[in-house]
C-alpha cells in the first residue's frame, strides 16, 4: 500500500487526470465553498461589490481561482471590516502609533485590540461565512472527501464520499 500526499491546490480536471493515471485507489480531501455553487448568488455582499466575473456561474472564472487567492481577498475584507468597526466605535488608538517609516521595532499598541475586533466580527466573502467566535477558528469551513472507484461499465471514476464541517478547537491567547 502506497500513501502519498499532495499538499497543493489542484483543479477538478487535475483530480480526474490523477484518478485516471493512478494504479490503485485514490482519496482526496479538499475544501469546498458551497455558497458559490448556488446559482442565485448575487454580485453584492454586505455592502461590498464583487466582480461579475466571480459571481456569474456561466463565466467559470471562480472555479479557476486558487483557494489561497480566495482567502487573501476575504482576509483583506475582514481587516477592512475591522478597521471600519474600530473607527465607527471611536475606540481607536493614536494614528501616530501606525507610523511605518520609523526604524524602530516598537510594536503597535492597537494590535491586540484589532485582533479581538477581527475575532468578534463576521463577513460573508468569496469563501463563504467567516466567523471566529470564542474558539479562534472559523466553524463554517467545509471539506469534501472524494474517492476513486472502478467499474466494468464506466472505468475509473471519482465520486464524493462525504462532506464535513471543520470540528477542531483552537484558542488564540494573549502573551
Coordinates of C-alpha atoms in Angstrom, one line a residue:
X1 CA 0.0 0.0 0.0
X2 CA 1.4 3.3 -1.0
X3 CA 0.4 6.6 0.7
X4 CA 1.4 9.8 -0.9
X5 CA 0.3 13.3 0.0
X6 CA -0.2 16.1 -2.4
X7 CA -0.4 19.4 -0.5
X8 CA -1.2 21.8 -3.2
X9 CA -4.2 23.4 -4.9
X10 CA -5.4 21.4 -7.8
X11 CA -8.4 21.8 -10.1
X12 CA -11.2 19.3 -10.8
X13 CA -9.6 18.5 -14.2
X14 CA -6.3 17.7 -12.5
X15 CA -8.0 15.5 -9.9
X16 CA -9.7 13.5 -12.7
X17 CA -6.3 13.2 -14.5
X18 CA -4.7 11.9 -11.3
X19 CA -7.5 9.4 -10.8
X20 CA -7.2 8.0 -14.3
X21 CA -3.4 7.7 -14.1
X22 CA -3.3 6.2 -10.6
X23 CA -2.7 2.5 -10.3
X24 CA -4.7 2.0 -7.2
X25 CA -7.5 3.7 -5.3
X26 CA -7.2 7.4 -4.5
X27 CA -8.8 9.5 -1.8
X28 CA -8.9 13.3 -2.0
X29 CA -9.8 15.7 0.9
X30 CA -10.4 19.3 -0.2
X31 CA -12.1 22.4 1.0
X32 CA -15.4 23.3 -0.6
X33 CA -17.3 26.6 -0.9
X34 CA -21.0 25.6 -1.2
X35 CA -22.1 29.2 -1.2
X36 CA -20.7 29.7 -4.7
X37 CA -22.4 26.6 -6.1
X38 CA -25.7 28.4 -5.6
X39 CA -26.7 29.9 -8.9
X40 CA -28.8 32.6 -7.2
X41 CA -25.6 34.2 -5.8
X42 CA -25.6 37.9 -6.5
X43 CA -22.6 40.2 -7.1
X44 CA -23.3 42.3 -3.9
X45 CA -22.4 41.0 -0.4
X46 CA -22.9 43.1 2.7
X47 CA -22.1 46.5 1.2
X48 CA -19.1 45.3 -1.0
X49 CA -19.4 44.7 -4.7
X50 CA -17.9 41.5 -6.1
X51 CA -16.8 41.5 -9.8
X52 CA -19.4 40.0 -12.0
X53 CA -16.7 37.6 -13.4
X54 CA -16.6 36.0 -9.9
X55 CA -20.3 35.6 -9.4
X56 CA -21.5 34.5 -12.9
X57 CA -21.7 30.7 -12.9
X58 CA -21.6 30.7 -16.7
X59 CA -18.2 32.5 -16.7
X60 CA -16.4 29.8 -14.7
X61 CA -13.7 32.2 -13.5
X62 CA -14.4 31.5 -9.8
X63 CA -13.7 27.8 -10.3
X64 CA -10.2 28.6 -11.6
X65 CA -9.1 30.8 -8.6
X66 CA -6.8 29.1 -6.2
X67 CA -8.1 28.8 -2.6
X68 CA -5.2 31.0 -1.4
X69 CA -6.5 33.8 -3.6
X70 CA -10.0 33.4 -2.2
X71 CA -8.7 33.6 1.4
X72 CA -6.4 36.6 0.5
X73 CA -9.5 38.5 -0.7
X74 CA -11.5 37.6 2.4
X75 CA -8.6 38.4 4.7
X76 CA -8.4 42.0 3.3
X77 CA -12.2 42.3 3.5
X78 CA -12.1 41.1 7.2
X79 CA -9.3 43.5 8.0
X80 CA -11.2 46.4 6.3
X81 CA -14.3 45.5 8.2
X82 CA -12.4 45.5 11.5
X83 CA -10.9 49.0 10.8
X84 CA -14.4 50.3 9.9
X85 CA -15.8 48.9 13.1
X86 CA -13.0 50.4 15.2
X87 CA -13.5 53.8 13.6
X88 CA -17.3 53.5 14.0
X89 CA -16.9 52.7 17.7
X90 CA -14.4 55.6 18.2
X91 CA -12.3 53.2 20.3
X92 CA -9.2 53.8 18.2
X93 CA -5.5 54.2 19.2
X94 CA -3.5 57.2 18.1
X95 CA -2.6 57.1 14.4
X96 CA 0.9 58.2 15.4
X97 CA 1.5 54.6 16.6
X98 CA 0.9 53.4 13.0
X99 CA 4.0 55.2 11.6
X100 CA 5.6 52.7 9.2
X101 CA 8.6 54.9 8.2
X102 CA 10.2 54.8 11.7
X103 CA 13.2 52.4 12.0
X104 CA 12.1 51.2 15.5
X105 CA 10.9 47.8 16.4
X106 CA 8.3 49.1 18.8
X107 CA 5.1 47.1 18.4
X108 CA 1.8 48.8 17.6
X109 CA -0.3 49.3 20.7
X110 CA -3.6 48.6 19.0
X111 CA -2.6 45.1 17.8
X112 CA -4.4 43.0 20.4
X113 CA -7.5 45.3 20.2
X114 CA -7.6 44.9 16.5
X115 CA -7.2 41.1 16.8
X116 CA -10.1 41.0 19.2
X117 CA -12.2 43.1 16.8
X118 CA -11.4 40.7 13.9
X119 CA -12.3 37.7 16.1
X120 CA -15.6 39.2 17.2
X121 CA -16.6 40.2 13.6
X122 CA -18.0 38.2 10.7
X123 CA -18.2 38.7 7.0
X124 CA -19.5 36.9 4.0
X125 CA -16.7 36.8 1.4
X126 CA -15.7 34.6 -1.5
X127 CA -15.1 31.6 0.7
X128 CA -18.5 32.0 2.4
X129 CA -19.1 33.0 6.0
X130 CA -16.1 33.9 8.2
X131 CA -17.0 33.9 11.9
X132 CA -14.4 33.1 14.5
X133 CA -16.3 33.4 17.8
X134 CA -14.6 32.3 21.0
X135 CA -12.8 29.3 19.7
X136 CA -10.5 31.2 17.4
X137 CA -11.4 29.2 14.3
X138 CA -13.9 29.6 11.5
X139 CA -16.5 26.9 12.1
X140 CA -18.1 27.5 8.6
X141 CA -15.2 25.8 6.8
X142 CA -16.3 22.7 4.9
X143 CA -14.4 19.8 3.3
X144 CA -15.4 17.0 1.0
X145 CA -13.9 13.6 0.7
X146 CA -13.6 12.2 -2.8
X147 CA -12.8 8.6 -3.5
X148 CA -11.9 6.8 -6.7
X149 CA -13.8 3.7 -7.9
X150 CA -13.6 1.3 -10.8
X151 CA -16.4 -0.4 -12.7
X152 CA -16.5 -2.6 -15.8
X153 CA -19.0 -0.2 -17.5
X154 CA -17.7 3.3 -16.7
X155 CA -14.0 2.5 -16.0
X156 CA -12.2 4.6 -13.3
X157 CA -14.2 7.4 -11.8
X158 CA -14.1 9.7 -8.7
X159 CA -17.2 10.5 -6.6
X160 CA -18.0 12.4 -3.4
X161 CA -17.9 10.1 -0.4
X162 CA -18.7 12.6 2.3
X163 CA -18.9 16.3 3.2
X164 CA -17.8 17.6 6.6
X165 CA -17.6 20.8 8.6
X166 CA -14.4 21.6 10.5
X167 CA -14.7 20.5 14.1
X168 CA -11.5 21.4 15.9
X169 CA -10.9 23.7 18.8
X170 CA -8.1 26.3 18.9
X171 CA -7.9 29.3 21.1
X172 CA -5.6 32.4 20.5
X173 CA -4.4 33.7 23.8
X174 CA -2.6 36.9 24.7
X175 CA 1.0 36.6 25.7

